[in-house]
Coordinates of C-alpha atoms and ligand atoms in Angstrom, one line a residue:
M19 CA 123.0 117.4 90.7
T20 CA 120.8 119.8 88.8
N21 CA 120.3 123.2 90.5
F22 CA 116.8 124.6 90.3
N23 CA 115.8 127.7 92.3
N24 CA 118.6 127.1 94.8
I25 CA 117.4 123.7 96.0
N26 CA 118.5 120.7 94.0
A27 CA 115.6 119.4 92.0
D28 CA 117.0 115.9 92.9
R29 CA 116.0 116.5 96.5
Y30 CA 112.8 114.8 95.4
S31 CA 112.4 112.8 92.2
I32 CA 109.9 110.5 90.5
A33 CA 111.5 107.2 89.5
P34 CA 112.0 106.2 85.9
M35 CA 109.3 103.7 85.2
V36 CA 108.8 102.0 81.9
D37 CA 105.2 102.3 80.6
V38 CA 104.5 104.9 83.3
T39 CA 106.7 108.0 83.2
D40 CA 106.1 108.9 79.6
S41 CA 105.8 112.5 78.4
T42 CA 102.0 112.4 79.1
F43 CA 102.6 111.3 82.7
R44 CA 105.3 114.0 83.2
Q45 CA 103.0 116.8 81.9
I46 CA 100.3 115.6 84.3
A47 CA 102.9 115.4 87.2
R48 CA 103.8 119.0 86.6
L49 CA 100.3 120.1 87.5
F50 CA 101.1 118.7 91.0
T51 CA 104.7 119.7 91.4
K52 CA 106.8 122.3 89.7
R53 CA 110.0 121.4 91.6
A54 CA 110.5 117.6 91.6
M55 CA 113.0 116.1 89.2
L56 CA 111.1 113.9 86.7
Y57 CA 112.8 110.9 85.0
T58 CA 111.9 109.5 81.7
E59 CA 111.3 105.8 81.1
M60 CA 114.5 104.0 80.4
I61 CA 115.5 104.5 76.8
A62 CA 118.0 102.2 75.2
A63 CA 121.0 103.9 73.8
D64 CA 120.8 101.6 70.8
A65 CA 117.4 103.1 69.9
I66 CA 118.9 106.6 69.8
V67 CA 121.8 105.3 67.7
H68 CA 119.2 103.9 65.3
E69 CA 117.7 107.5 65.1
K70 CA 114.5 106.7 67.0
Y71 CA 114.6 110.3 68.1
H72 CA 110.8 110.4 68.8
L73 CA 111.6 108.5 72.0
L74 CA 113.4 111.6 73.2
A75 CA 110.4 113.9 72.6
Y76 CA 109.3 115.9 75.6
D77 CA 107.4 119.1 76.3
A78 CA 109.2 122.2 77.8
T79 CA 106.7 122.3 80.6
E80 CA 108.1 119.0 82.0
L81 CA 111.5 120.5 82.8
P82 CA 113.6 119.7 84.8
V83 CA 113.7 116.2 83.3
T84 CA 116.4 113.5 83.6
L85 CA 116.7 111.2 80.6
Q86 CA 117.4 107.6 81.8
L87 CA 119.6 105.6 79.3
G88 CA 120.2 101.9 79.2
G89 CA 123.2 100.4 77.4
N90 CA 126.6 98.8 77.8
D91 CA 128.5 100.4 75.0
E92 CA 130.5 103.5 75.8
K93 CA 130.3 105.0 72.3
K94 CA 126.6 104.4 71.9
L95 CA 125.8 105.9 75.3
A96 CA 128.0 108.9 74.6
Y97 CA 126.2 109.5 71.3
A98 CA 122.8 109.3 73.1
C99 CA 124.1 111.7 75.8
K100 CA 125.1 114.3 73.1
K101 CA 121.7 114.0 71.5
A102 CA 120.0 114.5 74.9
Q103 CA 122.1 117.6 75.7
Q104 CA 121.2 119.1 72.3
L105 CA 117.5 118.5 73.0
G106 CA 117.8 120.4 76.3
Y107 CA 117.5 117.6 78.9
S108 CA 118.4 118.7 82.4
A109 CA 120.5 115.6 83.2
I110 CA 121.2 112.0 82.2
N111 CA 121.0 108.8 84.3
L112 CA 122.6 105.5 83.5
N113 CA 120.5 102.5 84.4
A114 CA 122.7 100.0 86.3
G115 CA 120.0 98.5 88.5
C116 CA 116.9 97.5 86.7
P117 CA 116.5 93.7 86.5
S118 CA 113.9 93.5 83.7
D119 CA 114.3 90.4 81.4
K120 CA 114.4 92.6 78.4
V121 CA 117.2 94.6 79.9
A122 CA 119.2 91.6 81.1
C123 CA 119.2 90.0 77.6
G124 CA 120.9 93.2 76.4
Q125 CA 123.5 92.7 79.1
F126 CA 122.7 96.1 80.7
G127 CA 120.7 97.3 83.7
A128 CA 121.2 95.3 86.9
I129 CA 123.6 92.8 85.3
L130 CA 126.2 95.6 85.1
M131 CA 126.6 95.4 88.9
H132 CA 128.6 92.3 88.4
D133 CA 131.3 94.5 86.9
P134 CA 131.5 97.8 88.7
K135 CA 134.5 98.9 86.5
K136 CA 132.3 98.6 83.5
I137 CA 129.7 100.9 85.1
A138 CA 132.5 103.4 85.9
S139 CA 133.8 103.2 82.3
L140 CA 130.3 103.8 80.9
Y141 CA 129.8 106.7 83.3
Q142 CA 133.1 108.3 82.2
A143 CA 132.3 108.0 78.5
M144 CA 128.9 109.6 79.1
Q145 CA 130.1 112.4 81.3
E146 CA 133.0 113.3 79.0
S147 CA 130.6 113.7 76.1
V148 CA 128.3 116.3 77.7
D149 CA 128.3 119.2 80.2
I150 CA 125.0 118.4 81.8
P151 CA 125.3 116.1 84.9
V152 CA 125.3 112.4 84.5
S153 CA 124.3 110.1 87.4
V154 CA 124.1 106.4 87.9
K155 CA 121.1 104.4 89.3
T156 CA 122.0 101.1 90.9
R157 CA 121.2 98.9 93.8
I158 CA 123.1 97.8 96.9
G159 CA 123.9 94.4 95.5
V160 CA 123.3 91.7 93.0
D161 CA 122.8 87.9 93.4
D162 CA 125.3 86.6 96.0
K163 CA 127.2 89.9 95.9
D164 CA 125.3 91.5 98.8
S165 CA 127.8 92.3 101.5
F166 CA 128.5 95.8 102.7
D167 CA 132.0 95.4 101.3
F168 CA 130.5 94.8 97.8
T169 CA 128.3 97.9 98.0
Y170 CA 131.2 100.0 99.2
E171 CA 133.3 98.7 96.3
L172 CA 130.5 99.4 93.8
V173 CA 130.0 103.0 95.0
N174 CA 133.7 103.6 95.4
T175 CA 134.5 102.5 91.9
I176 CA 131.8 104.7 90.4
Y177 CA 132.9 107.6 92.7
N178 CA 136.5 107.2 91.5
S179 CA 135.4 107.6 87.9
G180 CA 134.3 111.1 88.8
C181 CA 130.6 110.5 89.4
R182 CA 129.0 112.7 92.1
H183 CA 125.4 111.6 92.0
I184 CA 124.2 108.0 92.6
V185 CA 120.7 106.8 93.0
L186 CA 120.7 103.8 95.3
H187 CA 117.7 101.4 95.4
A188 CA 118.2 100.1 98.9
R189 CA 117.8 96.4 98.0
K190 CA 119.8 93.9 96.0
A191 CA 118.6 92.3 92.7
W192 CA 118.3 88.6 92.3
L193 CA 118.8 88.0 88.6
N194 CA 118.3 84.3 88.6
G195 CA 115.0 83.3 90.0
L196 CA 113.1 86.4 90.7
S197 CA 110.9 88.3 88.3
P198 CA 111.4 92.1 87.9
K199 CA 108.3 92.6 90.0
E200 CA 109.5 90.2 92.8
N201 CA 112.8 92.0 92.6
R202 CA 111.0 95.2 93.8
T203 CA 109.6 93.5 96.9
I204 CA 111.4 90.3 98.0
P205 CA 115.0 91.3 98.6
P206 CA 114.9 93.2 101.9
L207 CA 115.4 97.0 102.1
D208 CA 118.5 98.2 103.9
Y209 CA 118.3 102.0 104.3
E210 CA 121.0 102.0 107.0
R211 CA 123.6 100.8 104.5
V212 CA 122.7 103.7 102.2
Y213 CA 123.0 106.1 105.2
T214 CA 126.4 104.6 106.1
L215 CA 127.7 105.1 102.5
K216 CA 126.6 108.8 102.6
N217 CA 128.6 109.3 105.7
M218 CA 131.7 107.7 104.0
F219 CA 131.3 109.7 100.8
K220 CA 130.5 113.2 102.0
D221 CA 130.7 114.9 98.6
L222 CA 128.8 112.3 96.8
N223 CA 125.1 113.2 96.3
I224 CA 123.1 110.1 97.2
T225 CA 119.5 109.7 96.3
I226 CA 117.7 106.9 98.2
N227 CA 115.0 104.8 96.6
G228 CA 112.8 101.8 97.4
G229 CA 109.6 101.4 99.4
I230 CA 109.3 105.0 100.5
L231 CA 105.7 105.9 101.0
T232 CA 104.8 109.1 102.9
I233 CA 105.9 112.7 103.2
D234 CA 107.1 112.0 106.7
E235 CA 109.2 109.1 105.5
I236 CA 110.7 111.4 102.8
K237 CA 111.6 114.0 105.4
T238 CA 113.2 111.4 107.6
H239 CA 115.4 110.1 104.7
L240 CA 116.4 113.7 103.9
T241 CA 118.0 114.1 107.3
Q242 CA 120.5 111.4 106.2
V243 CA 120.9 111.6 102.4
D244 CA 120.6 114.3 99.7
G245 CA 117.6 113.1 97.8
V246 CA 114.6 110.8 97.8
M247 CA 113.2 109.0 94.7
Q248 CA 109.7 107.5 94.8
G249 CA 108.2 105.2 92.2
R250 CA 105.2 102.9 92.9
A251 CA 103.9 105.1 95.8
I252 CA 103.1 107.7 93.1
I253 CA 101.3 105.2 90.9
D254 CA 99.2 104.1 93.9
N255 CA 98.6 107.7 95.1
I256 CA 99.5 110.4 92.7
Y257 CA 98.1 113.0 95.1
I258 CA 101.3 112.8 97.2
L259 CA 102.9 114.9 94.5
A260 CA 100.6 117.9 95.4
S261 CA 102.5 118.3 98.8
I262 CA 106.0 118.1 97.5
D263 CA 106.7 121.7 96.6
K264 CA 105.5 123.0 100.0
E265 CA 106.7 120.2 102.2
I266 CA 110.0 119.2 100.6
F267 CA 111.1 122.3 98.7
L268 CA 109.6 124.6 101.3
D269 CA 107.7 126.7 98.7
K270 CA 105.1 129.1 100.0
S271 CA 102.5 127.8 97.4
E272 CA 99.2 126.4 98.6
I273 CA 98.6 122.7 98.2
K274 CA 96.0 122.2 95.4
S275 CA 92.9 120.1 96.1
R276 CA 92.2 116.9 94.3
E277 CA 89.2 118.6 92.6
Q278 CA 91.4 121.5 91.4
L279 CA 94.0 119.1 90.0
L280 CA 91.2 117.0 88.3
Y281 CA 89.9 120.2 86.6
E282 CA 93.5 121.3 85.5
A283 CA 94.1 117.8 84.1
Y284 CA 90.8 118.1 82.2
E285 CA 91.9 121.4 80.7
L286 CA 95.3 120.1 79.9
Y287 CA 93.8 117.3 78.0
Q288 CA 91.2 119.4 76.1
N289 CA 93.7 122.1 75.2
K290 CA 96.8 120.1 74.5
F291 CA 96.3 116.4 74.1
K292 CA 92.8 116.0 72.5
G293 CA 93.1 114.7 68.9
K294 CA 96.8 113.6 69.5
V295 CA 96.7 111.3 72.5
A296 CA 93.7 109.0 73.3
I297 CA 92.1 109.8 76.6
H298 CA 92.7 106.4 78.0
H299 CA 96.5 106.9 77.7
F300 CA 96.1 110.2 79.6
A301 CA 93.4 109.2 82.2
R302 CA 95.2 106.0 83.3
H303 CA 97.7 108.2 85.1
L304 CA 95.0 109.7 87.2
F305 CA 93.4 106.4 88.4
S306 CA 94.8 107.0 91.9
L307 CA 93.9 110.7 92.3
F308 CA 91.2 109.9 94.8
A309 CA 93.0 107.0 96.4
M310 CA 91.9 106.4 100.0
Q311 CA 89.0 108.8 99.6
K312 CA 85.3 107.8 100.0
N313 CA 84.0 106.0 96.8
S314 CA 87.4 106.3 95.1
K315 CA 86.7 102.9 93.5
I316 CA 83.7 104.3 91.7
F317 CA 85.9 107.1 90.2
R318 CA 88.4 104.5 89.0
R319 CA 85.8 102.1 87.7
Y320 CA 84.0 104.8 85.8
L321 CA 87.2 105.8 84.1
S322 CA 88.1 102.1 83.2
N323 CA 84.6 101.5 81.8
H324 CA 84.2 104.7 79.8
M325 CA 87.6 106.0 78.7
H326 CA 87.9 103.5 75.8
E327 CA 84.5 104.5 74.3
L328 CA 84.5 106.0 70.9
G329 CA 84.5 109.8 71.0
A330 CA 85.5 109.9 74.7
D331 CA 87.5 112.9 75.7
G332 CA 88.6 114.8 78.8
S333 CA 85.0 115.0 80.0
V334 CA 85.2 111.4 81.1
L335 CA 87.4 112.7 84.0
L336 CA 84.7 115.1 85.1
D337 CA 82.0 112.5 84.6
A338 CA 83.9 110.0 86.7
Y339 CA 84.1 112.5 89.5
K340 CA 80.4 113.2 89.3
A341 CA 79.7 109.5 89.5
M342 CA 81.9 109.2 92.6
I343 CA 80.4 112.1 94.5
N344 CA 76.8 111.3 93.6
T345 CA 77.0 107.7 94.9
Ligands
FMN18 C1 106.4 99.8 86.3 C2 107.8 100.0 86.7 C3 108.8 100.3 85.7 C4 110.1 100.5 86.1 N1 111.0 100.9 85.1 C5 112.3 101.2 85.4 C6 113.2 101.8 84.5 O1 112.8 102.0 83.3 N2 114.4 102.1 84.9 C7 114.8 101.9 86.2 O2 115.9 102.3 86.6 N3 114.0 101.5 87.1 C8 112.7 101.1 86.8 N4 111.8 100.7 87.7 C9 112.3 100.7 89.1 C10 112.0 102.0 89.8 O3 112.6 103.1 89.2 C11 112.3 102.0 91.3 O4 113.7 101.8 91.4 C12 111.6 100.9 92.0 O5 110.3 100.8 91.7 C13 111.8 101.0 93.6 O6 111.2 102.3 94.0 P1 109.7 102.3 94.7 O7 109.7 101.3 95.8 O8 109.6 103.7 95.2 O9 108.8 101.9 93.6 C14 110.5 100.5 87.4 C15 109.6 100.2 88.4 C16 108.2 100.0 88.1 C17 107.2 99.7 89.1

C-alpha cells in the first residue's frame, strides 16, 4: 500500500472507471479530497508497448495516483510498469476483474480469474520490474467458480506470489450471458466473504469494493478491512468526496460547501483547462454536484443544454447554478 501522511491513501480510493476517471476527472476530484487514492482508467499494456505514452499523462496535483493496467503478457506488463514508475505514478494495479467485452477479447481482465496462477505470474513480473507497490483488482469468483474455496484459492495463489494488496469486488463475474453493466448489479454482493478472507490473511491489505454508497457504510467496512473503493456512488454524487478527508482520514480540514467547490472548479477550468479541454469534457464530471438538492435537475439540464455551445467556457457552471437557485 502507498503511505501518504501516515495513513494509507488506499484507506479510501476512487475506482478505476473507463471514460470516467481520466486526468480531468482526477484533477476535479482533488478539489474535493487531497487524501484519497485516485485510480486511472484501465490502460492496456499493449498501448504502452506501442508507445502511446500520452495515455499515461497526468498532472502532479493528482497524486497519489495508481495506474491500472490491463494485459496478459508478463513482458509487456513489466515494460508498462517501468514506464509508469519513471513517470512518477504512486502505485500500479493489475486489472483481473473487469468483464468488459473489449477486455475479454484480449483475454485479460475478469477472464484471468479462470487461471489464478496466471494472475500470480503477471503480478510477479510486474512487481519485479519496479519498486513502487503493485496490487491486483479482482472479484470473488467467475462463472461457475463461485464457492468460498475458489475465492480462497484465488487470493492464496496471488498472496503466495508476494502480493500484499488486493482489491476485491465482492461479487462474481458472469462472463457468458451478462453485459458488463449487468455484471456490476446482478451477481449478489458478499461482503462477509471478503471479511473472512481478511481474517485469514492478516498481513494482506484488502480493499473492499462494490455497491458501497455512504460515509457510514465506508466506516463500517473499515472496521473489517483495510480499504474501501467506491465507483458509481461517486458518479451519482460526487459531493461524497468532500467529506472523505475529514471523516475517513481524520483531517482537521473543514468540509467545503458545494458552492465553494463549484467556484473552485470554475477557476480550475478557466486557469488550467480553457483552450485545451472542451468545457463539456470537464463539466460532465460535475453533473451530480447538487444531487439530492432542491432543483438539482435544473443544474444538470442547464449544463447538458449549454455546455456544447460554441464559445462555452467555465462560466456555464456558474450560469447553471444561477438557473438552479433562481427557479
Ligand atoms: C463506467 C465504469 C467503468 C469501469 N471501468 C473499469 C476499469 O477500467 N477497470 C476496472 O478494474 N474496473 C472498472 N469498472 C468497475 C469499477 O472499478 C468497480 O469495480 C465497480 O463499478 C464496482 O464498484 P461500485 O459498486 O462502487 O461502482 C468500471 C465501472 C464503471 C461503472
